[in-house]
Short mmCIF file of C-alpha atoms and ligand atoms in Angstrom, two decimals:
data_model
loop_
_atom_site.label_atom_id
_atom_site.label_comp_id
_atom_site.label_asym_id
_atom_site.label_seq_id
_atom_site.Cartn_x
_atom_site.Cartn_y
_atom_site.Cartn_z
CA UNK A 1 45.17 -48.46 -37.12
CA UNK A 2 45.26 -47.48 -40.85
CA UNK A 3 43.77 -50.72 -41.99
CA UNK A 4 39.81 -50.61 -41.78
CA UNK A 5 38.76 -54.32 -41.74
CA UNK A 6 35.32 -55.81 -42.22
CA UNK A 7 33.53 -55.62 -39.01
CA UNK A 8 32.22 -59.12 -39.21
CA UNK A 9 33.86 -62.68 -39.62
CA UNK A 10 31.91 -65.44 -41.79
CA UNK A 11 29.76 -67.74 -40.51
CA UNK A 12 28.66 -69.33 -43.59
CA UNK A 13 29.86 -69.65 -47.08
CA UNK A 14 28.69 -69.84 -50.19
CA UNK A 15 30.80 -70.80 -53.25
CA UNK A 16 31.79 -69.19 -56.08
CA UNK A 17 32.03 -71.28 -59.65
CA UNK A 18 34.86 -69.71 -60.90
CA UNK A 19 35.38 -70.27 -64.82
CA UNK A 20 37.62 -69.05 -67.99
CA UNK A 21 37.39 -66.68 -70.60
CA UNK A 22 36.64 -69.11 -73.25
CA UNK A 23 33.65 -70.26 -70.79
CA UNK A 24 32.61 -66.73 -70.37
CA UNK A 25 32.89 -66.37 -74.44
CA UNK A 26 30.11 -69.16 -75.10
CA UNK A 27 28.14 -67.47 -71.49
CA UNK A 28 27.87 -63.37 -72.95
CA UNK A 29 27.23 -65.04 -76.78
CA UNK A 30 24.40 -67.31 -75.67
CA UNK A 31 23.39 -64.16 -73.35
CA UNK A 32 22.97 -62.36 -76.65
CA UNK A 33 25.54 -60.15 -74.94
CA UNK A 34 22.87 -58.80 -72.69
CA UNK A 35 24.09 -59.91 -68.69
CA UNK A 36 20.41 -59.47 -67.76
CA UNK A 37 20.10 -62.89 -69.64
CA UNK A 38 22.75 -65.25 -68.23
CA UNK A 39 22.36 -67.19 -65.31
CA UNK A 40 24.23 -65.87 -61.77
CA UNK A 41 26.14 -69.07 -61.31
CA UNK A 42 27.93 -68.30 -64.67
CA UNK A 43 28.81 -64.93 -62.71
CA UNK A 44 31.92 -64.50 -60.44
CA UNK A 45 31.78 -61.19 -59.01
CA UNK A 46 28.24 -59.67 -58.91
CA UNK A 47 27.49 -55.95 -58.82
CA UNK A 48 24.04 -55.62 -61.00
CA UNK A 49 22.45 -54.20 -57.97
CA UNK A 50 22.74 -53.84 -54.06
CA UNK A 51 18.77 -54.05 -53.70
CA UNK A 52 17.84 -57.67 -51.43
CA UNK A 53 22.00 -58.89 -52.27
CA UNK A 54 23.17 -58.25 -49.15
CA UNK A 55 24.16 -60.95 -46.40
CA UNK A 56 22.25 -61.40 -43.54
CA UNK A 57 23.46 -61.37 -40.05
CA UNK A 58 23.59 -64.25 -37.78
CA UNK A 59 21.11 -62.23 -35.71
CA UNK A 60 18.96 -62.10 -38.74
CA UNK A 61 18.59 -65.61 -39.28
CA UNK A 62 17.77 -66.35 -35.72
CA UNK A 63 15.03 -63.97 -36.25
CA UNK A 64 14.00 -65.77 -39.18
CA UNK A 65 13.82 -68.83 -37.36
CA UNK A 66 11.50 -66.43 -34.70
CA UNK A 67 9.14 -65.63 -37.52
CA UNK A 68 5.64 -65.53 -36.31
CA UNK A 69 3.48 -66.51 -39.27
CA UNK A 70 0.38 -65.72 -37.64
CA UNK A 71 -2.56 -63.95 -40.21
CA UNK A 72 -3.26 -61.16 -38.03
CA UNK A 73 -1.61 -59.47 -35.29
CA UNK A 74 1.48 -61.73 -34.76
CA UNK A 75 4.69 -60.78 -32.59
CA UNK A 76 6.63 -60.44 -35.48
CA UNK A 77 4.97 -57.16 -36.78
CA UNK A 78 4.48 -55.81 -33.22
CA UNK A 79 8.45 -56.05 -33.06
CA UNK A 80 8.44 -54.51 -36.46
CA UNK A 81 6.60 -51.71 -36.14
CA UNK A 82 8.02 -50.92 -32.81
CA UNK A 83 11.63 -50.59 -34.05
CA UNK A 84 10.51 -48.19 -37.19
CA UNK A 85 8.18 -46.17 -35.16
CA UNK A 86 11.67 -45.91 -32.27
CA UNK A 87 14.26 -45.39 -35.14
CA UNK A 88 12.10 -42.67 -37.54
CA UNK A 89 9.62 -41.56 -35.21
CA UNK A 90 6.46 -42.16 -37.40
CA UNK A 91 3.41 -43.03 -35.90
CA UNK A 92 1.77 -45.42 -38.83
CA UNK A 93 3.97 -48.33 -40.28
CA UNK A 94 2.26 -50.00 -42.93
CA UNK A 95 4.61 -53.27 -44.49
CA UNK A 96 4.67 -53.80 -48.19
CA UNK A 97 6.43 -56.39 -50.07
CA UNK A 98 9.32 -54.20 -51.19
CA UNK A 99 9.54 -50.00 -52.22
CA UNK A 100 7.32 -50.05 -54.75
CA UNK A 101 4.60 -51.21 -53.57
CA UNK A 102 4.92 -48.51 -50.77
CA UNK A 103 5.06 -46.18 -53.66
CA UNK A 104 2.25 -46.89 -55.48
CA UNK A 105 -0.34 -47.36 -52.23
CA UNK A 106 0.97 -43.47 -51.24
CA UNK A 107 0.36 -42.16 -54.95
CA UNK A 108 -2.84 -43.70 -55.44
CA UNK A 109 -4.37 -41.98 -52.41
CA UNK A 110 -2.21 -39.20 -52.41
CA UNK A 111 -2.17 -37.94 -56.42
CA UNK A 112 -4.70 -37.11 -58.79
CA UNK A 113 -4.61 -36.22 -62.50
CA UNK A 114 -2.09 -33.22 -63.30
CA UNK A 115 -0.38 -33.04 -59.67
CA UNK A 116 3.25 -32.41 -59.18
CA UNK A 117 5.16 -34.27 -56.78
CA UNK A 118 9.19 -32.26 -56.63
CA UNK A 119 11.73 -34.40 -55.49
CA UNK A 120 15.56 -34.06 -55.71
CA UNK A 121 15.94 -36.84 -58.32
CA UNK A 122 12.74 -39.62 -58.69
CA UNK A 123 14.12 -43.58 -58.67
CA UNK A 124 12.66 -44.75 -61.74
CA UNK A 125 9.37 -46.87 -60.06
CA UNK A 126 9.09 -43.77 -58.11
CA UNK A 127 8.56 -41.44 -61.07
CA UNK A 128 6.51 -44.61 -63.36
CA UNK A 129 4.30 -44.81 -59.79
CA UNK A 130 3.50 -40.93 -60.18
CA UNK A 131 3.22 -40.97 -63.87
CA UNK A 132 0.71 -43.73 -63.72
CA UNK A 133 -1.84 -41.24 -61.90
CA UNK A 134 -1.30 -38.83 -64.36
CA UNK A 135 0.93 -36.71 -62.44
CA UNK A 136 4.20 -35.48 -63.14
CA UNK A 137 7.45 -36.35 -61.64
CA UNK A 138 9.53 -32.78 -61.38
CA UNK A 139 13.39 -33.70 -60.50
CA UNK A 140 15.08 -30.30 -58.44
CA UNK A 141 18.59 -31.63 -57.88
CA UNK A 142 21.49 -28.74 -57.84
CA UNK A 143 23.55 -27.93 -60.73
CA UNK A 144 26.18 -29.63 -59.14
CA UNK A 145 24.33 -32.64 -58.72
CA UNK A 146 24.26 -33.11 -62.59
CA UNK A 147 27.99 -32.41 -63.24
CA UNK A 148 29.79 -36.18 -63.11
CA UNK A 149 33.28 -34.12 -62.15
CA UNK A 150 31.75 -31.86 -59.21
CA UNK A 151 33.02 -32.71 -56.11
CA UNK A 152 30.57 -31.01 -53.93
CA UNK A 153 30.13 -33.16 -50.65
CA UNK A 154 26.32 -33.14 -50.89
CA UNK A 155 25.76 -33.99 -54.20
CA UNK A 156 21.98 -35.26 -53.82
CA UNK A 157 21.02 -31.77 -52.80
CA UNK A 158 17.82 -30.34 -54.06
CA UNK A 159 17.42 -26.78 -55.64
CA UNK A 160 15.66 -24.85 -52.60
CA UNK A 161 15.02 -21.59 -55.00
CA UNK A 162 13.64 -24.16 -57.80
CA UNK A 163 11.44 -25.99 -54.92
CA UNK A 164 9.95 -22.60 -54.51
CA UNK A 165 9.44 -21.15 -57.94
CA UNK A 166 8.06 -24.28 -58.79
CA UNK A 167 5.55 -23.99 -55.65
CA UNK A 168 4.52 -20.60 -56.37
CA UNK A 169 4.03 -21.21 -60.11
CA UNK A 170 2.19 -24.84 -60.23
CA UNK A 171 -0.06 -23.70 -56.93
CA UNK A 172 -0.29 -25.47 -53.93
CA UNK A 173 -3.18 -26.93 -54.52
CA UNK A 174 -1.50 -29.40 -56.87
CA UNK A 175 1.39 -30.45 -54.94
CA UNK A 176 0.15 -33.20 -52.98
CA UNK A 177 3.32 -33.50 -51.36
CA UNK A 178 7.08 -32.71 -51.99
CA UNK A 179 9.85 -36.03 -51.69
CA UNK A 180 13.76 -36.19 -51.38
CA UNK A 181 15.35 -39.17 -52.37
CA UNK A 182 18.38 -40.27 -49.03
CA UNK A 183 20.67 -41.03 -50.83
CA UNK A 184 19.90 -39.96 -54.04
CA UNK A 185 20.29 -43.34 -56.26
CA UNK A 186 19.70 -41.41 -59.65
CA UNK A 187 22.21 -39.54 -58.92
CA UNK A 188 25.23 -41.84 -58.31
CA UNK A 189 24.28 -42.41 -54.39
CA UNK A 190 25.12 -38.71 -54.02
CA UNK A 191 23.99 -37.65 -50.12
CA UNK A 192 21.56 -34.89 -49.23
CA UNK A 193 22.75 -32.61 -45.90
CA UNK A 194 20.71 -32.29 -43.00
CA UNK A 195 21.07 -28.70 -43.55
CA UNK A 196 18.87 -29.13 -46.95
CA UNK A 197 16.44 -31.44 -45.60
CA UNK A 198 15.58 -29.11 -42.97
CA UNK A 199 14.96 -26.34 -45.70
CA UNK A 200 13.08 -28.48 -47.60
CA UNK A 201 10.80 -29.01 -44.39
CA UNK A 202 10.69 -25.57 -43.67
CA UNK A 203 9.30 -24.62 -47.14
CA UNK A 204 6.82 -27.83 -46.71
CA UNK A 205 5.28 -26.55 -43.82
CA UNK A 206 5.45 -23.27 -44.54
CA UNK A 207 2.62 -24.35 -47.42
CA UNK A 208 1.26 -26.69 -45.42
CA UNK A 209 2.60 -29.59 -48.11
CA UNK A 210 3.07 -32.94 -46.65
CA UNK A 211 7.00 -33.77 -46.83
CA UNK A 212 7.89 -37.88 -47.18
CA UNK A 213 11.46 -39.35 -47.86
CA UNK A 214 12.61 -41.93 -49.99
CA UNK A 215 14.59 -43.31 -47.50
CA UNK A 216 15.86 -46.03 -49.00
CA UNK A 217 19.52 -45.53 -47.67
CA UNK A 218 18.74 -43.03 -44.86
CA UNK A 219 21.93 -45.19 -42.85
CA UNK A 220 24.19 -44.30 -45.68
CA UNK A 221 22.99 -40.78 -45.51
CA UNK A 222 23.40 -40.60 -42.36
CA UNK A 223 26.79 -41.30 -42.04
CA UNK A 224 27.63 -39.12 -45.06
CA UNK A 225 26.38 -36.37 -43.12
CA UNK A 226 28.21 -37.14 -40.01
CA UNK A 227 31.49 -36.73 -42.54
CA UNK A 228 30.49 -33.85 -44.19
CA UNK A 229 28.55 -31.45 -42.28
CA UNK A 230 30.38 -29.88 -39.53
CA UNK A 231 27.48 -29.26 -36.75
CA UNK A 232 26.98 -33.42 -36.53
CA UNK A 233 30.57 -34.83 -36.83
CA UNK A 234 30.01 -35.53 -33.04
CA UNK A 235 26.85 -37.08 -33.20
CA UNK A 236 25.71 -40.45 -33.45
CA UNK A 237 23.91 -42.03 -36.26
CA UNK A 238 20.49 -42.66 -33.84
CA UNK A 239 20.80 -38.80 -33.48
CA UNK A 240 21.31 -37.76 -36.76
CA UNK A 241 18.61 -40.37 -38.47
CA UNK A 242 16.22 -38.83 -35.58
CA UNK A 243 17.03 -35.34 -36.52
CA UNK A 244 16.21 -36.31 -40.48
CA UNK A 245 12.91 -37.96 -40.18
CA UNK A 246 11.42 -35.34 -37.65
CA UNK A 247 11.19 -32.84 -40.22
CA UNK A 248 9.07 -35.21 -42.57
CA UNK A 249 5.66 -36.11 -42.58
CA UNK A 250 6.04 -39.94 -43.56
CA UNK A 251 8.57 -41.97 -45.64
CA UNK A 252 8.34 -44.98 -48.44
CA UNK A 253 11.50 -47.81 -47.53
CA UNK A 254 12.74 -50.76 -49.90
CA UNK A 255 14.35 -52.35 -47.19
CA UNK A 256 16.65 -54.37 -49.63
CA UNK A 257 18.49 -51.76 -49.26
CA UNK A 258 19.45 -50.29 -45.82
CA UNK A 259 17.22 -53.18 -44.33
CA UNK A 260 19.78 -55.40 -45.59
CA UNK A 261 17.02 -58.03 -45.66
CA UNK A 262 16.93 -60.07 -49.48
CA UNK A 263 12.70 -58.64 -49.73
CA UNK A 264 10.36 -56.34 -47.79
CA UNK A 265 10.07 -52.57 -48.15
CA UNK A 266 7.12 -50.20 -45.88
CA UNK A 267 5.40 -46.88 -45.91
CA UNK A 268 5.33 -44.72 -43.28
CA UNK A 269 3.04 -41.83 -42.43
CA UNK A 270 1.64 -39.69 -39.69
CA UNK A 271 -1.59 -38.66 -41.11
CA UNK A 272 -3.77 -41.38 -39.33
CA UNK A 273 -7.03 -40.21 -41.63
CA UNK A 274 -4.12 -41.29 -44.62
CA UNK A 275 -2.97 -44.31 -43.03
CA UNK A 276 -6.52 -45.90 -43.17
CA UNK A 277 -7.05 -45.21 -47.03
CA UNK A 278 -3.38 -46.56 -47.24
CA UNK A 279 -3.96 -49.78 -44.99
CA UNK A 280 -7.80 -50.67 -46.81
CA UNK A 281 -5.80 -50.08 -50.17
CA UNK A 282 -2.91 -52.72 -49.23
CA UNK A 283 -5.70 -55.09 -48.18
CA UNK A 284 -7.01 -55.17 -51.66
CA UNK A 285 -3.47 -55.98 -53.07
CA UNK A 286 -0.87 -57.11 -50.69
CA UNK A 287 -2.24 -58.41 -47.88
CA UNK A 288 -3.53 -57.44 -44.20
CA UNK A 289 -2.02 -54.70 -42.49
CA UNK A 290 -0.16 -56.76 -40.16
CA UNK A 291 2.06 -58.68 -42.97
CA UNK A 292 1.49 -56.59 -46.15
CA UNK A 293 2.52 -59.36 -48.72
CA UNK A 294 5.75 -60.48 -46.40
CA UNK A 295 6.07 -63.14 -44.41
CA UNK A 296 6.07 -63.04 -40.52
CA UNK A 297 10.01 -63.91 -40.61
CA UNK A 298 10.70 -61.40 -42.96
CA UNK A 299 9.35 -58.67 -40.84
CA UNK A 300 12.20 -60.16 -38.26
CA UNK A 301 14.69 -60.05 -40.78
CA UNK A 302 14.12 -56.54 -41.53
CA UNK A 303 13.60 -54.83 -37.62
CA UNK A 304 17.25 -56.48 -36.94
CA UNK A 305 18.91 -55.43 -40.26
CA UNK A 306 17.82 -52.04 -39.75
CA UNK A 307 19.42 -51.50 -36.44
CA UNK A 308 22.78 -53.01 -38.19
CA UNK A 309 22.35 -51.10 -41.02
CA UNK A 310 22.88 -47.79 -38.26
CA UNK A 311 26.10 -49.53 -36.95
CA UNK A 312 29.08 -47.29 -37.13
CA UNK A 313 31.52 -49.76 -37.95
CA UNK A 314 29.37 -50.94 -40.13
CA UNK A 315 29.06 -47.91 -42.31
CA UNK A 316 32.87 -46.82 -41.75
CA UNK A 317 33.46 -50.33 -43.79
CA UNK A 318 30.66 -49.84 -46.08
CA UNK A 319 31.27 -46.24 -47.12
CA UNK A 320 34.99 -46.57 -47.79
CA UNK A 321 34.79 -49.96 -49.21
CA UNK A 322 32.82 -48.59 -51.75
CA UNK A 323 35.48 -45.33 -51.80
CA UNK A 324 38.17 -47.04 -51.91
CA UNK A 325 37.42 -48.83 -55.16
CA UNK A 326 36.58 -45.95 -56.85
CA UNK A 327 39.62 -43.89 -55.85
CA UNK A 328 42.11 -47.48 -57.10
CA UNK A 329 40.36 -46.97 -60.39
CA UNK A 330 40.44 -43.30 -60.83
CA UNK A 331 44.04 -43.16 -59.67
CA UNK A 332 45.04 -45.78 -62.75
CA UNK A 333 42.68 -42.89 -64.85
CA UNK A 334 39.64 -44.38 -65.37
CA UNK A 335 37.18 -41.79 -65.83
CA UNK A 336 34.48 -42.08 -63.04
CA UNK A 337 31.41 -39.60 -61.42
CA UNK A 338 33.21 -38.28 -58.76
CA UNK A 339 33.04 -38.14 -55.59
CA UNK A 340 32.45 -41.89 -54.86
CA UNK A 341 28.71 -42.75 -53.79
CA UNK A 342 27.72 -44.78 -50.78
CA UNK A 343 26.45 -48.00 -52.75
CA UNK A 344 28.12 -47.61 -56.23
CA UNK A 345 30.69 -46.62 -58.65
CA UNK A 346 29.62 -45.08 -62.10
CA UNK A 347 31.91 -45.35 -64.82
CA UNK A 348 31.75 -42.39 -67.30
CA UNK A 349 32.16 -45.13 -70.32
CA UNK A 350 31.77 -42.40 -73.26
CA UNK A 351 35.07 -40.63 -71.63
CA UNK A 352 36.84 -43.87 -71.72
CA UNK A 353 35.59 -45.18 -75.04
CA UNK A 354 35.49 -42.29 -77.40
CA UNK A 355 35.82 -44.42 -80.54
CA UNK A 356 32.69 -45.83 -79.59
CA UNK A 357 29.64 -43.29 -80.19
CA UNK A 358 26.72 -43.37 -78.14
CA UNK A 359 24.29 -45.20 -80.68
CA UNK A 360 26.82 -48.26 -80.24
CA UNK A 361 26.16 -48.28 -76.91
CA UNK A 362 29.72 -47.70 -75.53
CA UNK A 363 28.37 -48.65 -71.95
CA UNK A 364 26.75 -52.38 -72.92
CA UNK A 365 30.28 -53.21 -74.76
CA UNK A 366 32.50 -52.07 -71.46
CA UNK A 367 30.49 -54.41 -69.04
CA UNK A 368 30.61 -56.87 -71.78
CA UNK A 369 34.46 -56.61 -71.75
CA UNK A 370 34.29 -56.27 -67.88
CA UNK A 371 32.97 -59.81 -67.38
CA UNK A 372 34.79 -61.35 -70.41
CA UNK A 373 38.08 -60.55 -68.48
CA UNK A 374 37.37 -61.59 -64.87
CA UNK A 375 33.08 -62.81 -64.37
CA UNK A 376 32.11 -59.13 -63.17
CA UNK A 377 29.27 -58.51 -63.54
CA UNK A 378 27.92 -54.71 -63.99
CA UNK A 379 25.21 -52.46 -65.28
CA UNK A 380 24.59 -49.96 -68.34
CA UNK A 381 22.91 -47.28 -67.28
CA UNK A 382 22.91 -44.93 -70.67
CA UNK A 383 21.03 -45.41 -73.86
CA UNK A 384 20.42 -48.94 -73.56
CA UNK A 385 18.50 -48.36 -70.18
CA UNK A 386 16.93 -44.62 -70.71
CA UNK A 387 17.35 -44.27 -74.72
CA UNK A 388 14.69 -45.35 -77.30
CA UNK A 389 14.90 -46.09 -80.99
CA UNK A 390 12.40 -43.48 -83.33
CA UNK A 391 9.70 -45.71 -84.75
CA UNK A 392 9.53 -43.52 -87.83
CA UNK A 393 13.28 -42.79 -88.63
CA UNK A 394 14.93 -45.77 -86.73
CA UNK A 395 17.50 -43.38 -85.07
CA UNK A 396 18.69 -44.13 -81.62
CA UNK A 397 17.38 -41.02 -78.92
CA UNK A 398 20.33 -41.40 -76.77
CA UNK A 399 20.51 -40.88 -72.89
CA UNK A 400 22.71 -37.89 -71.78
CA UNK A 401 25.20 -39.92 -70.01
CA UNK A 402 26.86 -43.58 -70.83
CA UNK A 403 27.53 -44.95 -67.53
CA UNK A 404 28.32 -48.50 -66.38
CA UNK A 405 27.44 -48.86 -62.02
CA UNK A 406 29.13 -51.36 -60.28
CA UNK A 407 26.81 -51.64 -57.54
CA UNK A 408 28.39 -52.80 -54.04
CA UNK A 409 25.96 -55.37 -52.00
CA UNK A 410 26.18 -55.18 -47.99
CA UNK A 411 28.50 -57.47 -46.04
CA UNK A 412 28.74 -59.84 -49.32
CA UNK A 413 32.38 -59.57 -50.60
CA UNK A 414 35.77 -59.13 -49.14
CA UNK A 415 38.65 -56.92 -49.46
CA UNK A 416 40.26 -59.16 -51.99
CA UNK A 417 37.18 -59.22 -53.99
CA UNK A 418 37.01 -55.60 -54.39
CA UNK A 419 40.70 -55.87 -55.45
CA UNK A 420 40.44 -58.44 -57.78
CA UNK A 421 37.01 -55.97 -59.21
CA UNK A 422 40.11 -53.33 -59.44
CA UNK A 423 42.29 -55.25 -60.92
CA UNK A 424 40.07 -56.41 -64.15
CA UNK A 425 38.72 -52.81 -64.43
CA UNK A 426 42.24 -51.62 -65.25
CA UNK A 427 42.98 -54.38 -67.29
CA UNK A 428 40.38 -53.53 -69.52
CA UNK A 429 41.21 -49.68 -69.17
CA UNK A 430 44.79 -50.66 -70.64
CA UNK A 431 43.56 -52.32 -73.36
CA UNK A 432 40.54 -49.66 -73.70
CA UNK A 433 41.53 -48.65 -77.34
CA UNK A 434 40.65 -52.60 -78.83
CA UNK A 435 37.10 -52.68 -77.74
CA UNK A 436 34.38 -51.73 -80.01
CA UNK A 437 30.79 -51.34 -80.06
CA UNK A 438 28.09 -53.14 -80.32
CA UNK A 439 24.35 -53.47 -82.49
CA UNK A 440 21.03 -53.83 -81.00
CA UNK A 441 19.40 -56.69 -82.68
CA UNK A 442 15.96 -57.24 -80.75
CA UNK A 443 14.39 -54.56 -78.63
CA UNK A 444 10.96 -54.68 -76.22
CA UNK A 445 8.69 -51.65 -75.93
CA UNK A 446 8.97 -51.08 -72.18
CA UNK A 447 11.82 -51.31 -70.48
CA UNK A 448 13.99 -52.17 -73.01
CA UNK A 449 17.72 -53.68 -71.03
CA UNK A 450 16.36 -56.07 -69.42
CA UNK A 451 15.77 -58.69 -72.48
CA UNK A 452 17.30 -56.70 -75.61
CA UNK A 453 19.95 -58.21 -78.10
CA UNK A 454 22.93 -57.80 -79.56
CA UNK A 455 25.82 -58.41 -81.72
CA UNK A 456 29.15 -57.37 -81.77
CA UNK A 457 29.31 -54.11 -84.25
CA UNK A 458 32.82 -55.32 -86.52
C1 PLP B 501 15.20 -49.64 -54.83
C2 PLP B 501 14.60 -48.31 -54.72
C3 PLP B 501 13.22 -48.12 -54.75
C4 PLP B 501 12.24 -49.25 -55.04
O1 PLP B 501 12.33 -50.28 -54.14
P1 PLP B 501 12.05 -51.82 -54.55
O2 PLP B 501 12.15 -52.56 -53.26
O3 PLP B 501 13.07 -52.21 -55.56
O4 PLP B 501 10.66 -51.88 -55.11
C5 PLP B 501 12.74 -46.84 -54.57
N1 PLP B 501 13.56 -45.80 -54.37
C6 PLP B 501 14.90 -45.94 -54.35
C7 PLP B 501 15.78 -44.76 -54.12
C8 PLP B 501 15.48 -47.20 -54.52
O5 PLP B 501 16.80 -47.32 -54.51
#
């Protein structure tokens, strides 16, 4: 059969409030024509993010209803550390209340003032959880890897000669350890090859450097590899996610991602002497090692969805799902970072909206347009996200790409909703020449996207 169906029929619904474009008018002006600000239910189609959006599995909510909410030592984590400790081979499993909080309990006792940690590209609480200690993030993808049109299969990659030179010339004795992102979500969900990995290994042992993985979508990776790399396209997933996490020392997991549970996240490590600074450090801030800020249920929710998240089906759906609405748009022309990622689509919105220059945020006004013509609803990632406005001249510094994600959440929408997301994207692409840009009328310090303002720039 041609036809690759969702592996999965629906137990449960949950309704969508559909609405019209003179709705969605009053919705993005009230929003100050920031999406960050308007409530979901005014949203039809949501693709902000694929972290904790994904559906749970009728297995999944029988173990929710299994949850043993027991303070210390309950079933619940036993059957939770079991299944990491079988499916990545790590011998400490320390549960956190989602990736970042993994993060920052392994830089705190890893880090010190004026480290370097290399990594292929740093998620941003990844790099803010290094920074914080005073150490500095270094990012090592390949060329490739920062080329939007490259169509290398392994696009997440890191630099092997750069991991070296950067070795030799910072010193060992300030790289605490080395990461690598799987897959590498700065970097449009591009995958990084066994092949590399093992390199990256090689060189971490060969200076006695700890190695740890980001392994946020390790499935994902996984099966990207299986594709793409010769020597595996026979193997299974079990095999291949064995083969990865063998050559690393320990890993940090948001399992809102490949756990396809809605919360939850844990660090992994086989130093044991590390594992106790870890586990006394998470009992000063998220809880005893046996729950680490979850609850018992979630710990269920998150051993099953990472066995599903390993399904081949599952990932044959997922990964061309996500494909095959980025090859529908790029086939009408619009201009997107190819090849497709496993979770998202990136736009290249300054290709598409030339008119519109960069300090008029061409990327804010094209998911603006997006969910005025059909509810999507999408995220900037360019200036307004990673660009800053100079307190002395007022000038925007601009990011060096414009790119809108549509972000695809796990076992959430069907077929048809992908096609209708297809159908509104070209829409707008046809009428791409009318849409103009817009003015930033309120800004925060930090993290500016999330609450700024703006007005429509005509
Ligand atoms: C989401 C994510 C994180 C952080 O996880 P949270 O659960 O959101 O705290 C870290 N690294 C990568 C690659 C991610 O995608």
């Amino acid at each position: 059969m041609k036809t690759i169906i969702e592996p999965f029929r629906i137990k449960s619904v949950e309704p969508i409030k559909m609405n019209t474009r003179i709705e969605r008018e009053s919705v993005l002006k009230k929003a100050h024509h920031n999406l960050f600000l308007m409530n979901a239910c005014d949203v039809i189609i949501d693709l902000l993010t694929d972290s904790g959006t994904g559906a749970m599995s009728s297995e999944q909510w029988a173990g929710i209803m299994r949850g043993d909410e027991s303070y210390a030592g309950s079933i619940s984590f036993q059957r939770f550390e079991k299944t990491i400790q079988n499916i990545m081979g790590f011998k400490n499993v320390i549960p956190t209340h989602q990736g970042r909080a993994a993060e920052r309990i392994l830089f705190s006792v890893m880090c010190k003032n004026g480290d370097v940690i290399p990594s292929n590209t740093h998620f941003d609480t990844t790099r803010a959880n290094i920074e914080i200690q005073g150490a500095i993030a270094k990012d090592l993808v390949i060329k490739e890897g920062l080329d939007p049109q490259s169509k290398h299969p392994f696009k997440g990659n890191m630099d092997i000669d750069r991991l070296i030179s950067t070795i030799e010339n910072v010193g060992v004795d300030k790289i605490p350890l080395i990461m690598v992102t799987i897959t590498n979500n700065s970097g449009g969900g591009q995958p990084v090859s066994l092949e590399n990995i093992r390199e990256i290994s090689k060189i971490a042992r060969k200076y006695k450097i700890p190695f740890y993985i980001d392994a946020c979508r390790f499935a994902e990776n996984a099966y990207f590899i299986k594709l793409r790399e010769d020597e595996f396209k026979n193997s299974s997933i079990e095999f291949i996610v064995t083969e990865i996490f063998k050559c690393a020392d320990g890993c940090t997991m948001s399992a809102k991602k490949d756990g396809i549970a809605n919360i939850g996240g844990f660090l992994c490590t086989n130093d044991n002497e590390m594992a106790q600074k870890q586990k006394d450090l998470l009992i000063l801030s998220e809880g005893f090692p046996t729950y680490g800020g979850l609850a018992g249920r979630d710990l269920e929710a998150i051993a099953i969805g990472l066995r599903e998240a390993m399904d081949e089906n599952y990932l044959e759906y997922r990964i061309i799902s996500t494909q095959y609405l980025g090859e529908k748009i790029s086939e009408a022309g619009v201009p997107i970072v190819q090849p497709p990622g496993g979770h998202a689509i990136y736009i290249d919105a300054k290709a598409m909206l030339p008119q519109i220059p960069p300090h008029e945020y061409p990327g804010q006004a094209l998911i603006c347009e997006l969910y005025l013509e059909s509810g999507i609803r999408s995220v900037e990632i360019g200036t307004v996200m990673f660009g800053s406005t100079d307190k002395e001249t007022g000038k925007e510094i601009l990011a060096p790409m414009e790119l809108v994600r549509l972000a695809i959440p796990r076992r959430t929408y069907t077929q048809s909703h992908i096609d209708y997301v297809v159908e509104s994207i070209i829409n707008v692409y046809h009428r791409k020449n009318e849409i103009t840009g817009l003015k930033m009328t309120y800004q925060a310090e930090h993290l500016r996207h999330f609450t700024a303002h703006f007005i429509e720039n005509n």
